[in-house]
Tab-separated table of C-alpha atoms in Angstrom:
chain	number	residue	atom	x	y	z
A	1	UNK	CA	4.443	0.401	1.197
A	2	UNK	CA	5.061	4.164	1.689
A	3	UNK	CA	3.070	6.837	0.064
A	4	UNK	CA	3.679	10.478	-0.065
A	5	UNK	CA	1.046	12.723	-1.555
A	6	UNK	CA	1.938	14.577	-4.745
A	7	UNK	CA	1.387	18.203	-3.610
A	8	UNK	CA	2.581	19.596	-6.990
A	9	UNK	CA	-0.473	18.126	-8.651
A	10	UNK	CA	-1.937	20.591	-11.336
A	11	UNK	CA	-3.884	23.505	-9.692
A	12	UNK	CA	-1.912	22.870	-6.231
A	13	UNK	CA	-4.468	20.656	-4.832
A	14	UNK	CA	-4.533	16.909	-4.019
A	15	UNK	CA	-7.230	14.522	-4.675
A	16	UNK	CA	-7.490	10.633	-5.546
A	17	UNK	CA	-7.894	11.622	-9.294
A	18	UNK	CA	-4.399	13.273	-9.317
A	19	UNK	CA	-2.617	10.757	-7.204
A	20	UNK	CA	-3.307	7.823	-9.498
A	21	UNK	CA	-0.356	5.683	-10.095
A	22	UNK	CA	0.968	4.187	-13.307
A	23	UNK	CA	0.261	0.300	-13.721
A	24	UNK	CA	3.028	-2.024	-12.511
A	25	UNK	CA	4.024	-5.442	-14.243
A	26	UNK	CA	6.684	-7.667	-12.915
A	27	UNK	CA	9.984	-7.715	-14.953
A	28	UNK	CA	10.532	-10.962	-16.590
A	29	UNK	CA	13.208	-12.383	-19.105
A	30	UNK	CA	12.790	-15.061	-21.546
A	31	UNK	CA	14.999	-18.166	-20.999
A	32	UNK	CA	17.785	-18.161	-23.388
A	33	UNK	CA	17.549	-14.715	-24.403
A	34	UNK	CA	19.137	-12.603	-21.789
A	35	UNK	CA	19.244	-8.829	-21.530
A	36	UNK	CA	15.986	-8.024	-22.518
A	37	UNK	CA	13.204	-7.459	-19.985
A	38	UNK	CA	9.578	-7.785	-20.491
A	39	UNK	CA	6.517	-6.960	-18.664
A	40	UNK	CA	4.680	-9.905	-17.068
A	41	UNK	CA	1.113	-10.318	-17.297
A	42	UNK	CA	-1.275	-13.083	-16.495
A	43	UNK	CA	0.722	-16.133	-17.484
A	44	UNK	CA	2.554	-14.411	-20.409
A	45	UNK	CA	4.380	-11.125	-21.185
A	46	UNK	CA	2.494	-8.243	-22.328
A	47	UNK	CA	3.925	-8.836	-25.748
A	48	UNK	CA	2.623	-12.461	-25.911
A	49	UNK	CA	5.481	-14.720	-24.869
A	50	UNK	CA	4.124	-17.620	-22.994
A	51	UNK	CA	4.602	-18.039	-19.252
A	52	UNK	CA	6.697	-21.343	-19.295
A	53	UNK	CA	9.547	-19.762	-21.113
A	54	UNK	CA	10.075	-16.722	-18.592
A	55	UNK	CA	12.279	-16.222	-15.550
A	56	UNK	CA	10.511	-13.699	-12.933
A	57	UNK	CA	12.841	-10.985	-11.281
A	58	UNK	CA	12.109	-9.478	-7.997
A	59	UNK	CA	11.487	-6.009	-9.238
A	60	UNK	CA	8.992	-4.219	-11.512
A	61	UNK	CA	9.184	-3.821	-15.196
A	62	UNK	CA	10.801	-0.276	-16.038
A	63	UNK	CA	9.291	0.812	-19.447
A	64	UNK	CA	12.067	3.354	-19.903
A	65	UNK	CA	15.073	1.218	-19.165
A	66	UNK	CA	17.450	0.573	-22.087
A	67	UNK	CA	16.966	-3.315	-21.840
A	68	UNK	CA	13.227	-3.187	-21.717
A	69	UNK	CA	11.180	-4.859	-24.934
A	70	UNK	CA	9.757	-2.208	-27.152
A	71	UNK	CA	6.359	-3.754	-27.440
A	72	UNK	CA	6.101	-4.252	-23.833
A	73	UNK	CA	7.173	-0.678	-23.199
A	74	UNK	CA	4.228	0.788	-25.430
A	75	UNK	CA	1.677	-1.529	-23.617
A	76	UNK	CA	2.803	-0.917	-20.328
A	77	UNK	CA	2.667	2.907	-20.733
A	78	UNK	CA	-0.731	2.687	-22.432
A	79	UNK	CA	-2.208	0.460	-19.531
A	80	UNK	CA	-4.708	2.445	-17.346
A	81	UNK	CA	-3.326	3.854	-14.173
A	82	UNK	CA	-4.367	2.667	-10.669
A	83	UNK	CA	-5.580	4.104	-7.470
A	84	UNK	CA	-3.095	5.600	-5.107
A	85	UNK	CA	-2.344	3.844	-1.513
A	86	UNK	CA	-4.783	6.683	-0.027
A	87	UNK	CA	-7.468	5.707	-2.149
A	88	UNK	CA	-6.910	1.742	-1.881
A	89	UNK	CA	-6.815	1.983	1.874
A	90	UNK	CA	-10.177	4.542	1.950
A	91	UNK	CA	-11.951	1.907	-0.110
A	92	UNK	CA	-10.752	-0.985	2.250
A	93	UNK	CA	-11.841	0.593	5.256
A	94	UNK	CA	-15.220	1.568	3.806
A	95	UNK	CA	-15.804	-2.155	3.536
A	96	UNK	CA	-13.822	-3.606	6.488
A	97	UNK	CA	-14.106	-1.209	9.444
A	98	UNK	CA	-17.155	-0.357	11.643
A	99	UNK	CA	-18.578	3.114	11.243
A	100	UNK	CA	-17.431	5.526	13.912
A	101	UNK	CA	-15.705	8.813	14.755
A	102	UNK	CA	-12.077	7.516	14.077
A	103	UNK	CA	-13.198	5.815	10.622
A	104	UNK	CA	-14.733	8.958	9.792
A	105	UNK	CA	-11.800	11.084	10.646
A	106	UNK	CA	-9.420	8.810	9.000
A	107	UNK	CA	-11.393	8.468	5.774
A	108	UNK	CA	-11.328	12.471	5.687
A	109	UNK	CA	-7.467	12.539	6.491
A	110	UNK	CA	-6.989	9.885	3.451
A	111	UNK	CA	-9.008	12.067	1.151
A	112	UNK	CA	-6.789	14.991	1.865
A	113	UNK	CA	-3.850	12.923	1.088
A	114	UNK	CA	-2.417	12.017	4.557
A	115	UNK	CA	0.716	10.174	4.300
A	116	UNK	CA	0.762	6.295	4.535
A	117	UNK	CA	3.800	5.754	6.589
A	118	UNK	CA	3.736	2.076	6.415
A	119	UNK	CA	1.159	-0.594	5.217
A	120	UNK	CA	2.739	-4.030	5.608
A	121	UNK	CA	1.787	-7.574	6.088
A	122	UNK	CA	3.741	-10.137	8.040
A	123	UNK	CA	4.343	-12.031	11.160
A	124	UNK	CA	1.996	-10.564	13.824
A	125	UNK	CA	4.526	-10.708	16.651
A	126	UNK	CA	7.008	-8.862	14.932
A	127	UNK	CA	4.887	-6.161	13.259
A	128	UNK	CA	3.181	-5.617	16.900
A	129	UNK	CA	6.668	-5.115	18.214
A	130	UNK	CA	8.489	-3.023	15.859
A	131	UNK	CA	5.851	-1.406	13.653
A	132	UNK	CA	2.474	-0.814	15.369
A	133	UNK	CA	3.280	1.914	17.819
A	134	UNK	CA	0.523	0.700	19.885
A	135	UNK	CA	2.043	2.385	22.792
A	136	UNK	CA	1.669	5.791	21.392
A	137	UNK	CA	-2.117	5.522	20.436
A	138	UNK	CA	-4.362	7.072	22.981
A	139	UNK	CA	-7.687	6.391	21.376
A	140	UNK	CA	-9.352	3.033	20.844
A	141	UNK	CA	-6.106	1.130	21.874
A	142	UNK	CA	-8.195	-1.684	23.755
A	143	UNK	CA	-9.802	-3.036	20.327
A	144	UNK	CA	-6.758	-2.754	18.599
A	145	UNK	CA	-4.513	-4.248	21.110
A	146	UNK	CA	-6.998	-7.174	21.316
A	147	UNK	CA	-7.018	-7.664	17.436
A	148	UNK	CA	-3.170	-7.540	17.685
A	149	UNK	CA	-3.085	-10.129	20.389
A	150	UNK	CA	-5.530	-12.590	18.865
A	151	UNK	CA	-3.949	-12.437	15.443
A	152	UNK	CA	-2.453	-15.668	14.450
A	153	UNK	CA	0.706	-16.105	12.512
A	154	UNK	CA	0.086	-13.061	9.914
A	155	UNK	CA	-1.447	-9.599	10.110
A	156	UNK	CA	-1.743	-6.445	8.138
A	157	UNK	CA	-0.824	-3.127	9.603
A	158	UNK	CA	-1.317	0.372	8.217
A	159	UNK	CA	0.149	3.675	9.969
A	160	UNK	CA	-1.194	6.907	8.566
A	161	UNK	CA	0.245	10.334	9.516
A	162	UNK	CA	-1.943	13.422	9.104
A	163	UNK	CA	-0.821	16.687	10.493
A	164	UNK	CA	-0.589	16.310	14.401
A	165	UNK	CA	-2.533	13.087	14.207
A	166	UNK	CA	-1.348	9.385	13.602
A	167	UNK	CA	-3.683	6.375	13.067
A	168	UNK	CA	-2.995	2.731	13.419
A	169	UNK	CA	-5.027	0.522	11.329
A	170	UNK	CA	-5.193	-3.443	12.461
A	171	UNK	CA	-6.288	-5.663	9.634
A	172	UNK	CA	-6.632	-9.122	10.969
A	173	UNK	CA	-7.059	-11.778	8.240
A	174	UNK	CA	-10.320	-13.017	9.545
A	175	UNK	CA	-12.007	-10.070	11.257
A	176	UNK	CA	-12.889	-6.377	11.065
A	177	UNK	CA	-10.316	-3.855	11.012
A	178	UNK	CA	-9.721	-1.822	14.183
A	179	UNK	CA	-8.532	1.815	14.258
A	180	UNK	CA	-6.301	3.465	16.831
A	181	UNK	CA	-5.488	7.140	16.997
A	182	UNK	CA	-2.637	9.198	18.789
A	183	UNK	CA	-0.517	12.399	18.342
A	184	UNK	CA	2.275	12.106	15.740
A	185	UNK	CA	4.997	12.850	18.159
A	186	UNK	CA	3.618	11.136	21.342
A	187	UNK	CA	6.235	9.439	23.325
A	188	UNK	CA	5.522	6.056	24.131
A	189	UNK	CA	3.014	5.387	27.300
A	190	UNK	CA	4.825	3.894	30.310
């Protein structure tokens, strides 16, 4: 997931309220009726077709696409918006990270619209090696490194960039979130 703040928001200020995202639905097609995409819901399309007659696509329903169902289009566009990535990560950290100066700074950065460079769940070994940038962090690297090393097969990482600082959030599936911080352009430690 990559999120870039909307700096062109009305009034020129960024906030969770101005950065809300439209609701997303999986794209589905009715078996035997090719060429018309519907918005998937819980076990059926938004327009009411049951799930056993549907084929799921690996992309989201696009309400404005020429091939979209008109009823699904109207219902998808009327659906309530959802929190942006910054707000979702902010709320997650309020529950999953211990209180401390790094958490406080990261929460403030997210409220200002700091860029989420990556937020991904996957194989712990690969994410640690290719995406964590733990070697560029200078504060609280010990607990973050321990969480990465203790992770079983899967882990969630988020990297947030704010002006001159970057934060690494390590979210093990069965533990508390760990936060490390470093300079955005820091070279790897040797």
